[in-house]
Tab-separated table of N, CA and C in Angstrom:
chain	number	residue	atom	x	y	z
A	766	UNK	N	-8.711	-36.312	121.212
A	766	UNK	CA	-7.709	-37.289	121.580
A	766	UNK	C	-6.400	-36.565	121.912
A	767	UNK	N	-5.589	-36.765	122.958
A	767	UNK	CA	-4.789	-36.075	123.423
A	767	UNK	C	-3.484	-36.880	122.723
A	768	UNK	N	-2.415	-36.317	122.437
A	768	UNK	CA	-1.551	-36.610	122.146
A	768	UNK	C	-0.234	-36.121	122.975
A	769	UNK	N	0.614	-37.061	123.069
A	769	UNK	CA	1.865	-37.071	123.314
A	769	UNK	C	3.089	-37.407	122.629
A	770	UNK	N	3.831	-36.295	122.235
A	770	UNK	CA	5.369	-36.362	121.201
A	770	UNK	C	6.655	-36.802	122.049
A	771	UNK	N	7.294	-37.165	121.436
A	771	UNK	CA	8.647	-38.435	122.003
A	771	UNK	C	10.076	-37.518	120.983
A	772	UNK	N	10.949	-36.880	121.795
A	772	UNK	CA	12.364	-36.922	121.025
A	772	UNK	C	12.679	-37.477	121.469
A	773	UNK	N	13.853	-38.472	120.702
A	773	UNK	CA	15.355	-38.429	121.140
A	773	UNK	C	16.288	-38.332	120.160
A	774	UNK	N	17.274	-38.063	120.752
A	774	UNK	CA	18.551	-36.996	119.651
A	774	UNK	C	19.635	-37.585	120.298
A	775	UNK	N	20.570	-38.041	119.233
A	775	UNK	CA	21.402	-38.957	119.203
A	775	UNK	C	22.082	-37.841	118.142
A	776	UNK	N	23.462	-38.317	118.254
A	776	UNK	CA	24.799	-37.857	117.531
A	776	UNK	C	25.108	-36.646	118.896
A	777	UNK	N	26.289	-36.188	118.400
A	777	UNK	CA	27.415	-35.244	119.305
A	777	UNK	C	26.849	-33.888	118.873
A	778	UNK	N	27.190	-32.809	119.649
A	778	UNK	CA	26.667	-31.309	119.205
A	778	UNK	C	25.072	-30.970	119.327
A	779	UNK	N	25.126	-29.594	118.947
A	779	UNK	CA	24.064	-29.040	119.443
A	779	UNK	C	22.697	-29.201	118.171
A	780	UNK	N	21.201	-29.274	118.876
A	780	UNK	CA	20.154	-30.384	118.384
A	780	UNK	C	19.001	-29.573	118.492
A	781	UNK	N	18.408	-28.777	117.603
A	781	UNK	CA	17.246	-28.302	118.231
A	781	UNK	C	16.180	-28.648	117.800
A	782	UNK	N	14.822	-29.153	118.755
A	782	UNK	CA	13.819	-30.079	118.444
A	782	UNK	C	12.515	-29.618	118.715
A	783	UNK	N	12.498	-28.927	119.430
A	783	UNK	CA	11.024	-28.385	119.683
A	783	UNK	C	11.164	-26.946	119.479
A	784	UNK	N	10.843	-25.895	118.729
A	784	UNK	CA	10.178	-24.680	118.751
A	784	UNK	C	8.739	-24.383	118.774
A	785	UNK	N	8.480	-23.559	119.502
A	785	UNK	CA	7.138	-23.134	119.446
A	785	UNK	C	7.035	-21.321	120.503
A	786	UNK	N	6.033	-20.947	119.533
A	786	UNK	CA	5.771	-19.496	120.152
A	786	UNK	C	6.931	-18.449	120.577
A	787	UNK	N	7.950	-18.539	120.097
A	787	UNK	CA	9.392	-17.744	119.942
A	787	UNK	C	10.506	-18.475	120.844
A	788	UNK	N	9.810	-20.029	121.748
A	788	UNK	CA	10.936	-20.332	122.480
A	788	UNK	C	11.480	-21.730	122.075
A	789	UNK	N	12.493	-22.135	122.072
A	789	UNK	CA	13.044	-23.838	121.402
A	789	UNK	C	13.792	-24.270	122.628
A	790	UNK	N	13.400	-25.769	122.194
A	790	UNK	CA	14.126	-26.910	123.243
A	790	UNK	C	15.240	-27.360	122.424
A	791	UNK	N	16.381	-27.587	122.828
A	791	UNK	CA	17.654	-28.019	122.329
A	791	UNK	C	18.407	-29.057	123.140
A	792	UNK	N	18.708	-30.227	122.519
A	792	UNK	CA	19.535	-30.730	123.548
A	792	UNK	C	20.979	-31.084	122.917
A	793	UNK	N	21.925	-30.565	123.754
A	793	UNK	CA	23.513	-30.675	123.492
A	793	UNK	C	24.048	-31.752	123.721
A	794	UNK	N	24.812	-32.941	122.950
A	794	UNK	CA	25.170	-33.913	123.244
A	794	UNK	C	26.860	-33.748	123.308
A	795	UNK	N	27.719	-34.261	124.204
A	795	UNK	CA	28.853	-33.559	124.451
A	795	UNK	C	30.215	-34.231	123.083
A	796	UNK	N	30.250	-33.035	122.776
A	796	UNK	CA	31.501	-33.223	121.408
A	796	UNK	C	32.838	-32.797	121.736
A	797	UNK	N	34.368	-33.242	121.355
A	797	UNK	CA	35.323	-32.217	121.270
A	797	UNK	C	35.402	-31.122	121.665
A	798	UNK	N	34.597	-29.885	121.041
A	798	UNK	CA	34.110	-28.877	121.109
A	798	UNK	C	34.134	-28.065	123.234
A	799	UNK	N	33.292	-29.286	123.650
A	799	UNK	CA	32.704	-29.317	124.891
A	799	UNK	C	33.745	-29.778	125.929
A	800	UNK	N	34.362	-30.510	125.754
A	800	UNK	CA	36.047	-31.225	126.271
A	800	UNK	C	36.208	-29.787	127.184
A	801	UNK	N	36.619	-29.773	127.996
A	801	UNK	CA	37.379	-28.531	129.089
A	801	UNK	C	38.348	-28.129	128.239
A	802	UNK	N	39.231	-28.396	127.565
A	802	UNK	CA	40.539	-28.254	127.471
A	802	UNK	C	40.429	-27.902	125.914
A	803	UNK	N	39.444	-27.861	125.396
A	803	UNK	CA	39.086	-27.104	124.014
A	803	UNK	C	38.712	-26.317	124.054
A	804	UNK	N	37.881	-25.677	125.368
A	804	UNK	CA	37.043	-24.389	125.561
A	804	UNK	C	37.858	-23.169	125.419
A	805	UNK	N	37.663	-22.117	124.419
A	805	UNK	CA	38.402	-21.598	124.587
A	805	UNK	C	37.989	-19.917	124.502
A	806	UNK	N	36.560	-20.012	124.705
A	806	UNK	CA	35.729	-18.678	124.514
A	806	UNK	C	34.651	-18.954	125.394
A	807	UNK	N	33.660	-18.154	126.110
A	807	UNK	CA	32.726	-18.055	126.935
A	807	UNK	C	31.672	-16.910	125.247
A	808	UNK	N	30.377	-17.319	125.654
A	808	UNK	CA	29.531	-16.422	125.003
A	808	UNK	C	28.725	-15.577	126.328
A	809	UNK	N	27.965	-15.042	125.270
A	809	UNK	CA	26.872	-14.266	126.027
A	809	UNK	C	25.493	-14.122	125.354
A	810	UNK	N	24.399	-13.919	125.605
A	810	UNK	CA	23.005	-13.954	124.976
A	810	UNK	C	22.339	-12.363	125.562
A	811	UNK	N	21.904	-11.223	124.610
A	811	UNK	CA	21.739	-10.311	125.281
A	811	UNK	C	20.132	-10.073	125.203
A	812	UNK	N	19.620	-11.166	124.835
A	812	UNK	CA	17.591	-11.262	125.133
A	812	UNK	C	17.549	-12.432	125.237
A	813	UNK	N	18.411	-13.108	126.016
A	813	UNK	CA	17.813	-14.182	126.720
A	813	UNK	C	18.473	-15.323	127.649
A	814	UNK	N	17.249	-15.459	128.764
A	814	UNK	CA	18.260	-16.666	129.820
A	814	UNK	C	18.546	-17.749	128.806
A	815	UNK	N	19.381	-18.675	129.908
A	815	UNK	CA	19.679	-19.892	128.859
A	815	UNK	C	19.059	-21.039	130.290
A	816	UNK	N	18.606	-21.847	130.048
A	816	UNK	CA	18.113	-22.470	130.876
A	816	UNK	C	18.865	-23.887	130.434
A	817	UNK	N	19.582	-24.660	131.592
A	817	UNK	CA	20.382	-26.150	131.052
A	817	UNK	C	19.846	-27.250	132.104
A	818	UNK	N	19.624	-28.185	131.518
A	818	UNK	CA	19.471	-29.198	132.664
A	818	UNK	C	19.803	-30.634	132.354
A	819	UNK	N	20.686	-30.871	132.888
A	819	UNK	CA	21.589	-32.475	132.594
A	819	UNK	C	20.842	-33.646	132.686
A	820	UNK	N	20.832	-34.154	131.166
A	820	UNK	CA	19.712	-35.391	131.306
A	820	UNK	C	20.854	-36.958	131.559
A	821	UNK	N	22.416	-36.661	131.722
A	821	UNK	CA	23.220	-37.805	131.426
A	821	UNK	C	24.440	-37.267	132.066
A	822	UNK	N	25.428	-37.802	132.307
A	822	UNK	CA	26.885	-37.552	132.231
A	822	UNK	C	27.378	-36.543	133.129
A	823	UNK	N	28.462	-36.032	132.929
A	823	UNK	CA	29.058	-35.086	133.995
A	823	UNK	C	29.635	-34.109	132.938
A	824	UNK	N	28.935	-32.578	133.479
A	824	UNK	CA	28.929	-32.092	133.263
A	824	UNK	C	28.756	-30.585	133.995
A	825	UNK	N	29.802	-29.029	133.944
A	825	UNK	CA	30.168	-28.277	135.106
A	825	UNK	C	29.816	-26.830	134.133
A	826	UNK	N	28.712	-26.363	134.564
A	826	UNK	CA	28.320	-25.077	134.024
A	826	UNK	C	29.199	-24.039	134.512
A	827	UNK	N	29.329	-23.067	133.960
A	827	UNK	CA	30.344	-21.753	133.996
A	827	UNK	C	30.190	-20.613	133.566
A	828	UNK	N	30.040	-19.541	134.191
A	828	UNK	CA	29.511	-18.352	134.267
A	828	UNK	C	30.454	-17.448	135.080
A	829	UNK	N	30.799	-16.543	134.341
A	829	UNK	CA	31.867	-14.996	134.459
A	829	UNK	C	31.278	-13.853	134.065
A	830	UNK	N	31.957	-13.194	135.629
A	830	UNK	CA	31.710	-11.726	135.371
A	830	UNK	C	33.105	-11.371	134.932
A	831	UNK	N	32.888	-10.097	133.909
A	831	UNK	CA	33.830	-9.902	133.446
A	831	UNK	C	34.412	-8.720	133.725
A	832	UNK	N	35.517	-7.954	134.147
A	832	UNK	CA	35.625	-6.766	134.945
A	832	UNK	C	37.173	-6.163	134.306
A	833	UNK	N	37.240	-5.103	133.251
A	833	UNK	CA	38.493	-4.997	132.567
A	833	UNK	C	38.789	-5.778	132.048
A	834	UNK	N	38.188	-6.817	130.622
A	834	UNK	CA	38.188	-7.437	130.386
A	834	UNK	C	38.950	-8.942	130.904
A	835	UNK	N	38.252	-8.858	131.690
A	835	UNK	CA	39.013	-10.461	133.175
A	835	UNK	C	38.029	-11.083	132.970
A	836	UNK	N	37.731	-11.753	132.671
A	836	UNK	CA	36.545	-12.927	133.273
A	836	UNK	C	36.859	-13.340	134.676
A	837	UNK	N	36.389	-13.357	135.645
A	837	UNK	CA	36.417	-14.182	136.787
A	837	UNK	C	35.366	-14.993	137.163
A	838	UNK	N	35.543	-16.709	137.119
A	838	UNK	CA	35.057	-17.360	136.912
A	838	UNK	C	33.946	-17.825	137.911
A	839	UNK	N	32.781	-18.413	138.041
A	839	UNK	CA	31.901	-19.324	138.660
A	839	UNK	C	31.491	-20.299	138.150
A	840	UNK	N	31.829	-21.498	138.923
A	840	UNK	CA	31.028	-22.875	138.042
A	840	UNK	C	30.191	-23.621	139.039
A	841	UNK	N	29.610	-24.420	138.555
A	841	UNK	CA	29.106	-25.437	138.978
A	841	UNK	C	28.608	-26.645	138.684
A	842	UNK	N	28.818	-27.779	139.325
A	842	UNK	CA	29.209	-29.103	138.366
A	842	UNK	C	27.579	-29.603	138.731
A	843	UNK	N	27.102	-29.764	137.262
A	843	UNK	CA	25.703	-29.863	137.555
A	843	UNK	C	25.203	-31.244	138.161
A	844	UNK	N	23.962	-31.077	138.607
A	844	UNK	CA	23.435	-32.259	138.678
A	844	UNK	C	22.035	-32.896	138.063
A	845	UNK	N	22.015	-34.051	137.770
A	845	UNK	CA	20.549	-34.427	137.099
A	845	UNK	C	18.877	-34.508	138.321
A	846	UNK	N	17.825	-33.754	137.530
A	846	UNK	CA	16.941	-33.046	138.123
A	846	UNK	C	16.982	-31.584	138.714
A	847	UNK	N	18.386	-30.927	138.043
A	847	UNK	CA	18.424	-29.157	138.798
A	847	UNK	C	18.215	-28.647	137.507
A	848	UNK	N	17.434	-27.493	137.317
A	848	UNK	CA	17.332	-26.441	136.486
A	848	UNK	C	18.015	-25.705	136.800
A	849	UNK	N	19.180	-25.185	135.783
A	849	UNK	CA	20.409	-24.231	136.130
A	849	UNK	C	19.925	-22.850	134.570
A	850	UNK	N	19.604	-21.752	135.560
A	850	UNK	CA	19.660	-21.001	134.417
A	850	UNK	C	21.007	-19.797	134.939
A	851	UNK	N	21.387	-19.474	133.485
A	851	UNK	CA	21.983	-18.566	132.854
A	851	UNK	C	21.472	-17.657	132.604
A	852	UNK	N	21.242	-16.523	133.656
A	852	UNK	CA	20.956	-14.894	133.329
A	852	UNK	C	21.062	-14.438	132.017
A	853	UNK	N	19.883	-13.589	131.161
A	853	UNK	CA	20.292	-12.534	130.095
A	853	UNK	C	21.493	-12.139	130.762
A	854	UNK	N	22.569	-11.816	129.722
A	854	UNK	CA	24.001	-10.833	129.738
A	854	UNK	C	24.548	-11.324	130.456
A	855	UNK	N	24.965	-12.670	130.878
A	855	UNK	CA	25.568	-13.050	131.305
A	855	UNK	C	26.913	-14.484	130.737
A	856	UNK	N	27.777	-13.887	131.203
A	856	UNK	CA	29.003	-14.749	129.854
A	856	UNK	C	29.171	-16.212	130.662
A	857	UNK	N	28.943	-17.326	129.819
A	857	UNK	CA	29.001	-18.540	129.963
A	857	UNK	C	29.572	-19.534	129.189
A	858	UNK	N	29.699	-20.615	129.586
A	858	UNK	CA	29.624	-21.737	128.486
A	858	UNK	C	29.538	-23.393	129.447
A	859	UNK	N	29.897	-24.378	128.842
A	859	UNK	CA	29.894	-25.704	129.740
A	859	UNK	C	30.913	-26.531	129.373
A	860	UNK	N	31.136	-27.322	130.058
A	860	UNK	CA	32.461	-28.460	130.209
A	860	UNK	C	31.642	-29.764	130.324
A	861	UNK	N	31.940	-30.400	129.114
A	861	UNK	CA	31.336	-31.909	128.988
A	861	UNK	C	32.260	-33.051	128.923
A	862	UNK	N	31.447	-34.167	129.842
A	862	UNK	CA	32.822	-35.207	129.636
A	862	UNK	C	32.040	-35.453	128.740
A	863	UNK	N	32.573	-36.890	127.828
A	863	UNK	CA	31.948	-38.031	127.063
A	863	UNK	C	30.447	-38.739	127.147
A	864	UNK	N	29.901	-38.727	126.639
A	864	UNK	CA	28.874	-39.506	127.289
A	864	UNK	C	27.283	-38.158	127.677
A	865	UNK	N	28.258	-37.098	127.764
A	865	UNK	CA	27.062	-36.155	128.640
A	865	UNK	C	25.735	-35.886	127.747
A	866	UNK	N	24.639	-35.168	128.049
A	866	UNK	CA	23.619	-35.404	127.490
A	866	UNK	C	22.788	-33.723	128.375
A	867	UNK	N	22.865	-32.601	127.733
A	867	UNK	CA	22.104	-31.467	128.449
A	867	UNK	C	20.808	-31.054	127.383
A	868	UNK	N	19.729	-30.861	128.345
A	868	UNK	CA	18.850	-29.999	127.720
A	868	UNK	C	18.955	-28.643	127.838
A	869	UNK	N	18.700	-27.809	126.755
A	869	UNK	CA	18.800	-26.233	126.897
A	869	UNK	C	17.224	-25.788	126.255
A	870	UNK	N	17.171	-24.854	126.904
A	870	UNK	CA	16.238	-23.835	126.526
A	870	UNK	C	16.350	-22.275	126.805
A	871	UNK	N	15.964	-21.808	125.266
A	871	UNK	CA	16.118	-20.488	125.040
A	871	UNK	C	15.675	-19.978	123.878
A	872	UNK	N	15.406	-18.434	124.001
A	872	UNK	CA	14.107	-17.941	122.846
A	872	UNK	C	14.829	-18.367	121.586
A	873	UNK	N	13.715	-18.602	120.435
A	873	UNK	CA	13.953	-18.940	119.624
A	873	UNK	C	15.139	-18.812	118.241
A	874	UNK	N	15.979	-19.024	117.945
A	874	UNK	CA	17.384	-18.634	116.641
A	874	UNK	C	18.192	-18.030	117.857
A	875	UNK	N	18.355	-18.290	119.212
A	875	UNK	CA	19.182	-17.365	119.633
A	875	UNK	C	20.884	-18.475	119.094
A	876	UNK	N	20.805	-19.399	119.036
A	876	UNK	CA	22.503	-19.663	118.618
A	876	UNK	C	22.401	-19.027	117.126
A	877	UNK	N	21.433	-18.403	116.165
A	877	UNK	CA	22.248	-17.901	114.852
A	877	UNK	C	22.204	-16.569	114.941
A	878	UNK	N	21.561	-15.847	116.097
A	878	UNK	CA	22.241	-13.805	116.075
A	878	UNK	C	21.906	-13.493	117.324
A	879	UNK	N	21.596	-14.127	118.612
A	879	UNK	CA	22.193	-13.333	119.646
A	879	UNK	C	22.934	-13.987	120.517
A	880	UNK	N	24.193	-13.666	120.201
A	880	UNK	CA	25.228	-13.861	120.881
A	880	UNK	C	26.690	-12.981	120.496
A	881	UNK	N	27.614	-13.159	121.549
A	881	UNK	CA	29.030	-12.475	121.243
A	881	UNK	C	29.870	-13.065	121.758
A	882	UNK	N	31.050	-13.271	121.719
A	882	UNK	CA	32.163	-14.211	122.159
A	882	UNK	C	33.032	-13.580	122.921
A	883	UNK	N	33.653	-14.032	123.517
A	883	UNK	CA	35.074	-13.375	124.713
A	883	UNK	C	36.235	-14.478	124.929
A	884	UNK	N	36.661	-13.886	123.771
A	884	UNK	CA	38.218	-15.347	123.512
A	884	UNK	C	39.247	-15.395	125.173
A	885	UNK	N	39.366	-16.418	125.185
A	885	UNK	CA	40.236	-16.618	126.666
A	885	UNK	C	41.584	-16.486	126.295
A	886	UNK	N	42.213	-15.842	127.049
A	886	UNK	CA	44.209	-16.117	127.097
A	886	UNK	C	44.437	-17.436	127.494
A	887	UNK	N	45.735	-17.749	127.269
A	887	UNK	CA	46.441	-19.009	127.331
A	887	UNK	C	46.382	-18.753	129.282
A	888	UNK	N	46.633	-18.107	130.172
A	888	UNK	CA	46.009	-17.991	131.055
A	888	UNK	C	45.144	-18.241	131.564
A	889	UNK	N	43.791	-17.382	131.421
A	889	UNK	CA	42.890	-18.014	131.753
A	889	UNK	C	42.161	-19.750	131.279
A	890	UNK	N	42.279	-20.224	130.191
A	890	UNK	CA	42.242	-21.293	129.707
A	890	UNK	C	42.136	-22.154	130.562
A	891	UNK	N	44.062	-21.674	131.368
A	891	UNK	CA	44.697	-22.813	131.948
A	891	UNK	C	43.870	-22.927	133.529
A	892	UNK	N	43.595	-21.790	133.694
A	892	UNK	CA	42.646	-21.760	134.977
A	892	UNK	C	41.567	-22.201	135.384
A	893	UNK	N	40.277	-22.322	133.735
A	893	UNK	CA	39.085	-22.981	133.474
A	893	UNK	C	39.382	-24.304	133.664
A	894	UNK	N	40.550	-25.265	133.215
A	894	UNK	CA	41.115	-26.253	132.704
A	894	UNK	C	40.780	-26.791	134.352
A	895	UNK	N	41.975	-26.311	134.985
A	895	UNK	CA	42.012	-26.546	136.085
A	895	UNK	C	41.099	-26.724	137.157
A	896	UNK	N	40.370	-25.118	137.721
A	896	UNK	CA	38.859	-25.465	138.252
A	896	UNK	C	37.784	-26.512	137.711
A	897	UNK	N	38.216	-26.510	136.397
A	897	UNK	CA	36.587	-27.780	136.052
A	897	UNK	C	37.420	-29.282	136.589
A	898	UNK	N	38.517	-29.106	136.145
A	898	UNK	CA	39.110	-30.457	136.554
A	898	UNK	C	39.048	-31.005	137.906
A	899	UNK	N	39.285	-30.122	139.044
A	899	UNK	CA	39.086	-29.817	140.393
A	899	UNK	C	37.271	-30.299	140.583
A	900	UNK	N	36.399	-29.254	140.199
A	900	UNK	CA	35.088	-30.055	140.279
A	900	UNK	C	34.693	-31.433	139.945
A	901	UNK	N	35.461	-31.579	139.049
A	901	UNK	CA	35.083	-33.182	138.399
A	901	UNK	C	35.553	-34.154	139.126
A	902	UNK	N	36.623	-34.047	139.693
A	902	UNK	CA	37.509	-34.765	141.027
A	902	UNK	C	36.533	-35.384	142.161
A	903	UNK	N	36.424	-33.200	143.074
A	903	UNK	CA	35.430	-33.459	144.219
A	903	UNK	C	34.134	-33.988	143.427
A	904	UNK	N	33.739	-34.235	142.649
A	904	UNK	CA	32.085	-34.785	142.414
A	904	UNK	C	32.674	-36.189	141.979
């Protein structure tokens, strides 16, 4: 008899629901945290893509190369039905309005030891702030 399993994950913040064979499904529901204008660090994962895909809401993925310690930014304001992955070693994070709703996938415990942070200046901040705000506009 074949079976079929059902999540859904309700509350704000990050949710992880399916593991199996070293890889987990997670889905991020958008908190404070996620707000543009709280963001105030990009991470990085150094064994593994991050794979996101927007099941709700508006929401603008973001990805920097970092060059003398600069981040210079790339985003893109996702859309529902695109698989957006995030390269191994590559510094990211996301901008959530209210309401948003992303699935992630990536090898297994990677949010409790692989990762590293890259705190933003009051500068750049103001620049993330801005470009996501700008995407959220044009979309």
């Amino acid at each position: 008899m074949a079976t079929i399993e059902k999540y859904k994950i309700e509350g704000s913040g990050y949710h992880r629901f399916f593991i199996s064979e070293g890889w987990q499904v997670a889905q991020l529901n958008a908190d404070d945290k996620q707000k543009v204008e709280n963001i105030g660090r990009l991470d990085i994962h150094n064994h593994t893509d991050e794979i996101f895909i927007l099941i709700s809401g508006r929401a603008v993925l973001i990805s920097a190369t970092v060059i003398d310690n600069e981040p210079i930014f790339e985003m893109e304001f996702m859309k529902p039905g695109i698989t957006y992955n995030i390269p191994v070693k590559t510094w990211h994070n996301i901008a959530m309005q209210e309401g948003c709703q992303v699935i992630i996938v990536e090898k297994e415990n990677t949010h409790l030891n692989d990762f590293e942070f890259l705190e933003l200046d009051k500068e750049k901040k103001c620049e993330l702030v801005e470009k996501v705000n700008e995407l959220y506009h044009i979309n």
